[in-house]
PDB file of C-alpha atoms and ligand atoms in Angstrom:
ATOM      1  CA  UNK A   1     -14.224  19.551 -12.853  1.00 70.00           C
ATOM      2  CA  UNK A   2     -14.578  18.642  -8.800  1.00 86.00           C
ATOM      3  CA  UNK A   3     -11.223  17.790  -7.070  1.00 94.00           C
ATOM      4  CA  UNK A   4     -10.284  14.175  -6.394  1.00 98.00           C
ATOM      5  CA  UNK A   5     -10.968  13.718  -2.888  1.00 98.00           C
ATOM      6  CA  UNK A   6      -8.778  11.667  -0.623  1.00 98.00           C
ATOM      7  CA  UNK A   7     -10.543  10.155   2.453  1.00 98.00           C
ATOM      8  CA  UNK A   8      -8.327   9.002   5.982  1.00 98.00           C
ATOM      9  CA  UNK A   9      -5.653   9.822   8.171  1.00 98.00           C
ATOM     10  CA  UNK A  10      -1.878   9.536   6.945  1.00 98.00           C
ATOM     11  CA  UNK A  11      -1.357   6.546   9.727  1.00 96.00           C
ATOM     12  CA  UNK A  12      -3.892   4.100   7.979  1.00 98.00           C
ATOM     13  CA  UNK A  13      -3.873   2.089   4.457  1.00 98.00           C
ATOM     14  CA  UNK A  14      -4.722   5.950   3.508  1.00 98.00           C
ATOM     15  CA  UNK A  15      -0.650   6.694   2.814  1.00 98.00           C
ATOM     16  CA  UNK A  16      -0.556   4.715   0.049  1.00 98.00           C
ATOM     17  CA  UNK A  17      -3.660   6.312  -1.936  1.00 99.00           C
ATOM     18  CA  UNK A  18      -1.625   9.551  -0.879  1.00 98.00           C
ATOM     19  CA  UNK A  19       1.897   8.328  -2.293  1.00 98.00           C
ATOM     20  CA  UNK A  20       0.182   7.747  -5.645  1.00 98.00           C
ATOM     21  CA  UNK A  21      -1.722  11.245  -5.560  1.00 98.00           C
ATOM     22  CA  UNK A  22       1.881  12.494  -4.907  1.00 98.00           C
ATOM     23  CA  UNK A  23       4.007  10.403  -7.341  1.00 98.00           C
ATOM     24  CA  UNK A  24       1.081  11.650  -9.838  1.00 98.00           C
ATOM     25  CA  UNK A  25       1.160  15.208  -9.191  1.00 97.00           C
ATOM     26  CA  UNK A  26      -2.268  15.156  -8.574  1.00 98.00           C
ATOM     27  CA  UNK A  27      -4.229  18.269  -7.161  1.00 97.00           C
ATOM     28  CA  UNK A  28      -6.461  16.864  -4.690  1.00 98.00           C
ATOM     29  CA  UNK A  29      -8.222  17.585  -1.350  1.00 98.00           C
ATOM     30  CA  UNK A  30      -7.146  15.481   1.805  1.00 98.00           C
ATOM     31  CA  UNK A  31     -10.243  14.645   4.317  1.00 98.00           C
ATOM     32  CA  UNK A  32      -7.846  13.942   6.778  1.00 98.00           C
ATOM     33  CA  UNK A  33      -9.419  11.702   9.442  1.00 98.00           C
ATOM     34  CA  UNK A  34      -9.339   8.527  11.630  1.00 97.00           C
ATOM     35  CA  UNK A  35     -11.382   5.574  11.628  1.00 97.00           C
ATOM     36  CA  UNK A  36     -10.681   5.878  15.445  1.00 97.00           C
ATOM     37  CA  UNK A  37     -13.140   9.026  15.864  1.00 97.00           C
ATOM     38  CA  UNK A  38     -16.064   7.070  14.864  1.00 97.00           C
ATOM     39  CA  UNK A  39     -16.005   9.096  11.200  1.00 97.00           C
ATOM     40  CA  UNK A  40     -16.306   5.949   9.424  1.00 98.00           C
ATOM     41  CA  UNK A  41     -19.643   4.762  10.155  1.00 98.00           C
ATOM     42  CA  UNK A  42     -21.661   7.874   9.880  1.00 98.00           C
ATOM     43  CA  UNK A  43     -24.198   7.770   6.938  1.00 98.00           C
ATOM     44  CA  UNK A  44     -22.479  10.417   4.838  1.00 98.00           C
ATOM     45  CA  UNK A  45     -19.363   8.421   4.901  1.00 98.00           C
ATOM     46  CA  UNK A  46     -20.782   4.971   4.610  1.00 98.00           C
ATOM     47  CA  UNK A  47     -22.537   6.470   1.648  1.00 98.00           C
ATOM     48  CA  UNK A  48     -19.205   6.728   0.111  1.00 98.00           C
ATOM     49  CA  UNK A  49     -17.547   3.684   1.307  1.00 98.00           C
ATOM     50  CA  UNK A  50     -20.522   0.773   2.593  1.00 98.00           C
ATOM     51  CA  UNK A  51     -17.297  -0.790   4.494  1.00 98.00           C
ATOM     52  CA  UNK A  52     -16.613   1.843   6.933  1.00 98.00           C
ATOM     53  CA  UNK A  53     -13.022   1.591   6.292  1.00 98.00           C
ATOM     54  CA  UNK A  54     -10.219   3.593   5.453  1.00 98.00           C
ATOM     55  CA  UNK A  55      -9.056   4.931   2.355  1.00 98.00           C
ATOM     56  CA  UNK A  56     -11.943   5.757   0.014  1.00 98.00           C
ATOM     57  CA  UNK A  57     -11.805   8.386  -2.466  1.00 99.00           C
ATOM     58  CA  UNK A  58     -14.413  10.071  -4.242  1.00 98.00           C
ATOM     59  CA  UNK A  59     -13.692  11.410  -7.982  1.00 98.00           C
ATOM     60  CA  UNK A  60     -16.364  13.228  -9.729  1.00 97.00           C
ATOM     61  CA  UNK A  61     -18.994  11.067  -9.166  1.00 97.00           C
ATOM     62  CA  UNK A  62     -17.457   7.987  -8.877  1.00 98.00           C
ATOM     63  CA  UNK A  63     -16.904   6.614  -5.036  1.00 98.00           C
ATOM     64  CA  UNK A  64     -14.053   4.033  -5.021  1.00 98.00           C
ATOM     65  CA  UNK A  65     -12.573   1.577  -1.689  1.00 98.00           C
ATOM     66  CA  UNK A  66      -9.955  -0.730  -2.011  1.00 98.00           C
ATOM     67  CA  UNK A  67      -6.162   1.157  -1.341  1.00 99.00           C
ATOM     68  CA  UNK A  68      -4.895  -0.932  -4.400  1.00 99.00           C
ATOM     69  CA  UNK A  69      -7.007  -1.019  -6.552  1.00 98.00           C
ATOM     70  CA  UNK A  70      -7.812   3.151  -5.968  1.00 99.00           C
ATOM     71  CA  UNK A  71      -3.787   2.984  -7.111  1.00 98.00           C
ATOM     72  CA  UNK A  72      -4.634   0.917 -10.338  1.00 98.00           C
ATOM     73  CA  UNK A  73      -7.448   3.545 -10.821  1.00 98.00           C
ATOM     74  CA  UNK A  74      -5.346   6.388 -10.869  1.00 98.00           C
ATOM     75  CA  UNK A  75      -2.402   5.041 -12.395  1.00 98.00           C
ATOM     76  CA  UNK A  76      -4.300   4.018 -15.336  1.00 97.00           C
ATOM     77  CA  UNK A  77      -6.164   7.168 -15.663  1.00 97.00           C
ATOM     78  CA  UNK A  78      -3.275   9.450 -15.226  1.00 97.00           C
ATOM     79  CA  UNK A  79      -1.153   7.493 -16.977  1.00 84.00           C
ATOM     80  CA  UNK A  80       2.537   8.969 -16.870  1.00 91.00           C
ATOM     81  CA  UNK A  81       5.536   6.639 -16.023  1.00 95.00           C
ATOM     82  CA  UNK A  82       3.960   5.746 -13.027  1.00 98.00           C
ATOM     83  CA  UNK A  83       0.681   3.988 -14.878  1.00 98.00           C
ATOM     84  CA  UNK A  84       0.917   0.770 -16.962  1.00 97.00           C
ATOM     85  CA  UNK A  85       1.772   1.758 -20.807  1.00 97.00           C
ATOM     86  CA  UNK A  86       0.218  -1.650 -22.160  1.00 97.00           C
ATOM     87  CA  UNK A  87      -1.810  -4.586 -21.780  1.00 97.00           C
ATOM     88  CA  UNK A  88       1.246  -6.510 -20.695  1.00 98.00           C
ATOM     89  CA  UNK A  89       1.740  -3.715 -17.672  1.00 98.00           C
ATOM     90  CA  UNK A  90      -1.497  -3.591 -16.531  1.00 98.00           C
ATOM     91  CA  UNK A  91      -1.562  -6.931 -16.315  1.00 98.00           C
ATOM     92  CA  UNK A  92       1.613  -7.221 -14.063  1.00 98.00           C
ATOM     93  CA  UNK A  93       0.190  -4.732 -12.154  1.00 98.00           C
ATOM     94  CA  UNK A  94      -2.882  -6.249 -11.248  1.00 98.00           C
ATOM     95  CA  UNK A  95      -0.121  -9.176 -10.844  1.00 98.00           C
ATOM     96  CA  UNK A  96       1.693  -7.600  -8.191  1.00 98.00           C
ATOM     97  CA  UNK A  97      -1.469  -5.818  -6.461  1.00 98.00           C
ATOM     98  CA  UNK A  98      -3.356  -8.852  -6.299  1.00 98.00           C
ATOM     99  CA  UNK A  99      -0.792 -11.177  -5.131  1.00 98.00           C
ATOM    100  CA  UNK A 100       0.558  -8.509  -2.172  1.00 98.00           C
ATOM    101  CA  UNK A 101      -2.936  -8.273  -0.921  1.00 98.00           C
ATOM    102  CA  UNK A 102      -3.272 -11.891  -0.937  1.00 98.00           C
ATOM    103  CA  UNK A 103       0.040 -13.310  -0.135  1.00 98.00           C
ATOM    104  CA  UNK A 104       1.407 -11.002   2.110  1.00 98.00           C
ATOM    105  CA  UNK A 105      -0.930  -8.719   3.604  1.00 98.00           C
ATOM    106  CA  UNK A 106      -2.689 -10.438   6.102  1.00 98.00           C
ATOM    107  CA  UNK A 107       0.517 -12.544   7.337  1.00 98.00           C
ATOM    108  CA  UNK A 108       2.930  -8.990   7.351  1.00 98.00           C
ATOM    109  CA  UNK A 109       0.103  -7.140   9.214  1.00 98.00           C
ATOM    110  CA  UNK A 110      -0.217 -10.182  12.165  1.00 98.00           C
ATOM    111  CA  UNK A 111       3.672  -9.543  12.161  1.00 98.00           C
ATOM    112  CA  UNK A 112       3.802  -5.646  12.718  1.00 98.00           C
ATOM    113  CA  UNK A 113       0.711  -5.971  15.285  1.00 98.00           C
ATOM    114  CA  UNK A 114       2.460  -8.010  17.591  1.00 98.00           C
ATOM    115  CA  UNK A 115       5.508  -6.143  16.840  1.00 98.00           C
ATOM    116  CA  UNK A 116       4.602  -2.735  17.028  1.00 97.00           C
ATOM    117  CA  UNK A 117       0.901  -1.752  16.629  1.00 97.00           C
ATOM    118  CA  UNK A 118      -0.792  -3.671  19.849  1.00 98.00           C
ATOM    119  CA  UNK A 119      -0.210  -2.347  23.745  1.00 98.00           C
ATOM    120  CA  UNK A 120       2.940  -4.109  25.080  1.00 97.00           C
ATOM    121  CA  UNK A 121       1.029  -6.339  27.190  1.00 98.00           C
ATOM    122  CA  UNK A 122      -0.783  -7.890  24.339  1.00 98.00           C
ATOM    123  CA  UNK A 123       1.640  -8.687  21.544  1.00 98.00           C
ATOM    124  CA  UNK A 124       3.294 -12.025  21.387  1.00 98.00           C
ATOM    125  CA  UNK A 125       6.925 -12.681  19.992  1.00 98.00           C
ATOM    126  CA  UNK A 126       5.659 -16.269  18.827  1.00 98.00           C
ATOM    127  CA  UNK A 127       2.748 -14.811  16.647  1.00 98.00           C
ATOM    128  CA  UNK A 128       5.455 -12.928  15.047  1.00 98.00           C
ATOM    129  CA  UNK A 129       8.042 -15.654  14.015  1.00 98.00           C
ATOM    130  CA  UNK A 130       5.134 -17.488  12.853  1.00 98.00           C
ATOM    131  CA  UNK A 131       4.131 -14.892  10.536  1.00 98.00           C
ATOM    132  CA  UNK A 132       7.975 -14.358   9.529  1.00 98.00           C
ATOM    133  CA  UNK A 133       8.084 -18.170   8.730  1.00 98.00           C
ATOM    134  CA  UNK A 134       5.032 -18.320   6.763  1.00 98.00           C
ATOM    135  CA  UNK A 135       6.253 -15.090   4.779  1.00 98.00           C
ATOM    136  CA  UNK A 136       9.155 -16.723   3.636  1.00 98.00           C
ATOM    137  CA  UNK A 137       7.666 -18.561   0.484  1.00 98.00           C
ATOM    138  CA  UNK A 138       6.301 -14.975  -1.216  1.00 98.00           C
ATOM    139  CA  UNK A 139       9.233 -12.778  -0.205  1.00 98.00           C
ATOM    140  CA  UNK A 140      11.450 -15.542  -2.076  1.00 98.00           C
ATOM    141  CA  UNK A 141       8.945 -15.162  -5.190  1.00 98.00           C
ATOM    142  CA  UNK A 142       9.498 -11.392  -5.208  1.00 98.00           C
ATOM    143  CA  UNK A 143      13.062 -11.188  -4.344  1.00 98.00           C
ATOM    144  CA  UNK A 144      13.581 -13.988  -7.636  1.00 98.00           C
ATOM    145  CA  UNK A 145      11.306 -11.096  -9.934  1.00 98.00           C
ATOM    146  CA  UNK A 146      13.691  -8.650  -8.694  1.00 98.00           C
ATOM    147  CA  UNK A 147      16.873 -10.864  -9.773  1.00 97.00           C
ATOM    148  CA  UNK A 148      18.173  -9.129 -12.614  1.00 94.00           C
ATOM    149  CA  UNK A 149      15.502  -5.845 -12.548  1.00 96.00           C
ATOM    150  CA  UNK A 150      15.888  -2.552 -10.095  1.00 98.00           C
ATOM    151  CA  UNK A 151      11.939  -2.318 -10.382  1.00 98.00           C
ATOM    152  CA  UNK A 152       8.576  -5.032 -11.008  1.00 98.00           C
ATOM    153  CA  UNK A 153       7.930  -3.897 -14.611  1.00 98.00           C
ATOM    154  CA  UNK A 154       9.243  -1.557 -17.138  1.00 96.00           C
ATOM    155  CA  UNK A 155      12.709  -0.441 -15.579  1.00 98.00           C
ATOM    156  CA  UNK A 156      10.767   2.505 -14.063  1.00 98.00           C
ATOM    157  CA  UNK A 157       8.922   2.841 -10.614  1.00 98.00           C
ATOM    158  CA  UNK A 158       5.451   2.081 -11.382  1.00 98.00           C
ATOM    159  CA  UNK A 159       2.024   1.274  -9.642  1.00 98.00           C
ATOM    160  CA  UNK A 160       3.713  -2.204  -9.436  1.00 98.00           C
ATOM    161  CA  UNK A 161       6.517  -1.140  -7.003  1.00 98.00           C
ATOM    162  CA  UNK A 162       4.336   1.227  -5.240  1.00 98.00           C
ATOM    163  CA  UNK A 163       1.529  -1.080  -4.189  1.00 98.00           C
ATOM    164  CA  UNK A 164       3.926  -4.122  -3.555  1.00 99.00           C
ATOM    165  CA  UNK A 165       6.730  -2.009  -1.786  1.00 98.00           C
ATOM    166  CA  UNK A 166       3.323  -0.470   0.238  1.00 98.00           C
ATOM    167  CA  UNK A 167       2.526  -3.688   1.631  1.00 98.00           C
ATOM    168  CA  UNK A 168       5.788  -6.073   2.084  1.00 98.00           C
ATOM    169  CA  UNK A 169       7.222  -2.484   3.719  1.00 98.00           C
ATOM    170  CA  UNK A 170       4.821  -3.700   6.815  1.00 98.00           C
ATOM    171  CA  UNK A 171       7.887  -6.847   7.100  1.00 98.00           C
ATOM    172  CA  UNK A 172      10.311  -3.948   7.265  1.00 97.00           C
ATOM    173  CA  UNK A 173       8.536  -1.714   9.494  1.00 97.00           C
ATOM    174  CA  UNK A 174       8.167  -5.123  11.999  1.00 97.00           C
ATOM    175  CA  UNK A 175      11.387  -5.549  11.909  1.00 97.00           C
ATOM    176  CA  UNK A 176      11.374  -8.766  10.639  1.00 98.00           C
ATOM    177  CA  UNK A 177      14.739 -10.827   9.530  1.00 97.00           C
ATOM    178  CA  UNK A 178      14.761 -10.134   5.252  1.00 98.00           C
ATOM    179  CA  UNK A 179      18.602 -10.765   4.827  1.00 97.00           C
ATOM    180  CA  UNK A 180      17.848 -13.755   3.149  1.00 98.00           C
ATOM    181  CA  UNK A 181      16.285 -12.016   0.623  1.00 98.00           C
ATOM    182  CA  UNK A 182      18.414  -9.443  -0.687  1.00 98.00           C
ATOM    183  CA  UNK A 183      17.174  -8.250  -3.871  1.00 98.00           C
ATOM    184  CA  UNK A 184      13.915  -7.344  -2.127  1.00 98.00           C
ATOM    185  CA  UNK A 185      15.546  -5.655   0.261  1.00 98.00           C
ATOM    186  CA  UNK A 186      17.693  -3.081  -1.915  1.00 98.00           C
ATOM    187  CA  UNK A 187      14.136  -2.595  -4.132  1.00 98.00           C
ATOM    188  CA  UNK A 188      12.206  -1.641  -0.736  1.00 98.00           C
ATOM    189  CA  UNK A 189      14.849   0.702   0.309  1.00 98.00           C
ATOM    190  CA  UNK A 190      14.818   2.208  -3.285  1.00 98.00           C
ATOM    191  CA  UNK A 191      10.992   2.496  -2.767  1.00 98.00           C
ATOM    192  CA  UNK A 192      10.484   3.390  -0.143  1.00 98.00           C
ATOM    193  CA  UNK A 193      13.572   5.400   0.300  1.00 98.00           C
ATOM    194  CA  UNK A 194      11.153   7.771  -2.284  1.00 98.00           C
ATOM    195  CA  UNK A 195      10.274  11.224  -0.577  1.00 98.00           C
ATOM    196  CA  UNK A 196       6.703  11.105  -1.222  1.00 98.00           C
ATOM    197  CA  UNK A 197       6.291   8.024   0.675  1.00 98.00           C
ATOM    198  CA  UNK A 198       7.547   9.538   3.904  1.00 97.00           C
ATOM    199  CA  UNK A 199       5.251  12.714   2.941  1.00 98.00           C
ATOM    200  CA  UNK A 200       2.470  10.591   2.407  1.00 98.00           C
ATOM    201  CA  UNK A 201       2.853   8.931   5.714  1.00 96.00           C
ATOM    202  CA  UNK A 202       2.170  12.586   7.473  1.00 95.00           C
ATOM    203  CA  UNK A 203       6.391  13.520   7.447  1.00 85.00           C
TER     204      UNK A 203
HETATM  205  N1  GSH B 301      -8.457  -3.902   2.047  1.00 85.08           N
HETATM  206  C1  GSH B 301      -8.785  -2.574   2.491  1.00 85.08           C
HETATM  207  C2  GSH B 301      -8.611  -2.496   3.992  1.00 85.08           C
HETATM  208  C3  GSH B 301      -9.224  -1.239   4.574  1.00 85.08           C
HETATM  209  C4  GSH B 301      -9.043  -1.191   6.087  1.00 85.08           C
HETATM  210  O1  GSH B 301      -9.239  -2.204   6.785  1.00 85.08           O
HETATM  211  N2  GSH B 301      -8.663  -0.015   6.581  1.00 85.08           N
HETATM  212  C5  GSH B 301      -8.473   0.167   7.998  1.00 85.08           C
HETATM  213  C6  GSH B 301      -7.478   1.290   8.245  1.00 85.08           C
HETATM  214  S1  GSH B 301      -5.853   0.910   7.637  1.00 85.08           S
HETATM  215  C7  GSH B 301      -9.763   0.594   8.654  1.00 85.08           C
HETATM  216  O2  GSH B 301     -10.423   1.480   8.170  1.00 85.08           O
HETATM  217  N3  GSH B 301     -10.073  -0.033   9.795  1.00 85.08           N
HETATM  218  C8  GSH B 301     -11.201   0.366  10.590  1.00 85.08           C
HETATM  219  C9  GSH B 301     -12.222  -0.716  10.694  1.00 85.08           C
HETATM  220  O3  GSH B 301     -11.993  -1.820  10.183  1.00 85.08           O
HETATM  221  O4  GSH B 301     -13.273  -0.434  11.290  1.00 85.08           O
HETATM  222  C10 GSH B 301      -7.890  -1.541   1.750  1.00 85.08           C
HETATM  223  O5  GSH B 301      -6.769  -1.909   1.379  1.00 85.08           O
HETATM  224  O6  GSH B 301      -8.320  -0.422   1.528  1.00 85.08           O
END
């Protein structure tokens, strides 16, 4: 049976594809590249992803994009405690998936770019507490699921906690203001306080 193949650099959406091949204990190959050296728009590579974007993977035959939903992929199919045991859990973790790539994605990512990710000259401080204002609605809906649990589903880390914690970690990483949310913040440093994520983000 071919090797699952991992494609992108450990500094793109790529590191979370790469914490789930590593909470999994999968064997796979890394083709370890950045969307920066033009690699994504070749035709071999936009055979494989039409995008041009970073992750894809390719598993046999099958060719999957999407960082999240390549988790629910091989969560499901590897199963373990890390994939969702029943209906009920793979329904929560579509849940979770969805709703962090449509709740909090975009706004967290505006956030960390004119925090962090733009050159100096370009980023601006009032883009950011925008972003941190409008975040404030979803991180109160997560930090309320995380009341009275240490993790989204199951009492275990999960695809749940590992696609959520992968994107509302971006607020973190920017440095944004998440006292007010306590609960959430204790469950992100308990995710992503995990080993593999640092490994999977290159160290
Ligand atoms: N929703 C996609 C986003 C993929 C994406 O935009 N990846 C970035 C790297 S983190 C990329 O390849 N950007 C290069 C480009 O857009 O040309 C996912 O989660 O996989």
């Amino acid at each position: 049976m071919s090797k699952l193949i991992i494609h992108g650099a450990h500094n793109t959406r790529t590191s979370r594809v790469i914490w789930m091949a590593l909470e999994l204990g999968l064997d796979f190959e890394h083709n370890n590249f950045h969307y920066s050296t033009g690699g994504t728009q070749t035709p071999e590579f936009l055979a494989i992803n039409p995008n041009g974007t970073l992750p894809a993977i390719q598993d046999g035959d099958l060719c999957l994009f999407e960082s999240l939903a390549i988790n629910l992929y091989l969560a499901n199919k590897h199963g373990g405690d890390m994939g969702p045991r029943d209906d009920a859990e793979m329904g929560l973790a579509t849940q979770w998936s969805f709703w962090a790539a449509t709740e909090v994605e975009s706004t967290a990512l505006e956030a960390l770019k004119n925090r962090l990710l733009l050159p100096e000259a370009e980023r601006d401080e009032a883009v950011v507490a925008a972003a941190e204002a409008r975040l404030a609605k979803p991180l109160t809906v997560l930090n309320a699921a995380l009341a009275d649990k240490e993790y989204l589903m199951g009492g275990r880390f999960t695809v749940a906690d590992l696609n959520t914690s992968a994107v509302a970690g971006w607020a973190k990483i920017a440095k944004l203001d998440l006292s007010a949310w306590p609960n959430l913040t204790a469950w992100l440093d308990r995710c992503l306080g995990r080993p593999l994520y640092k490994k999977a983000r290159g160290g």
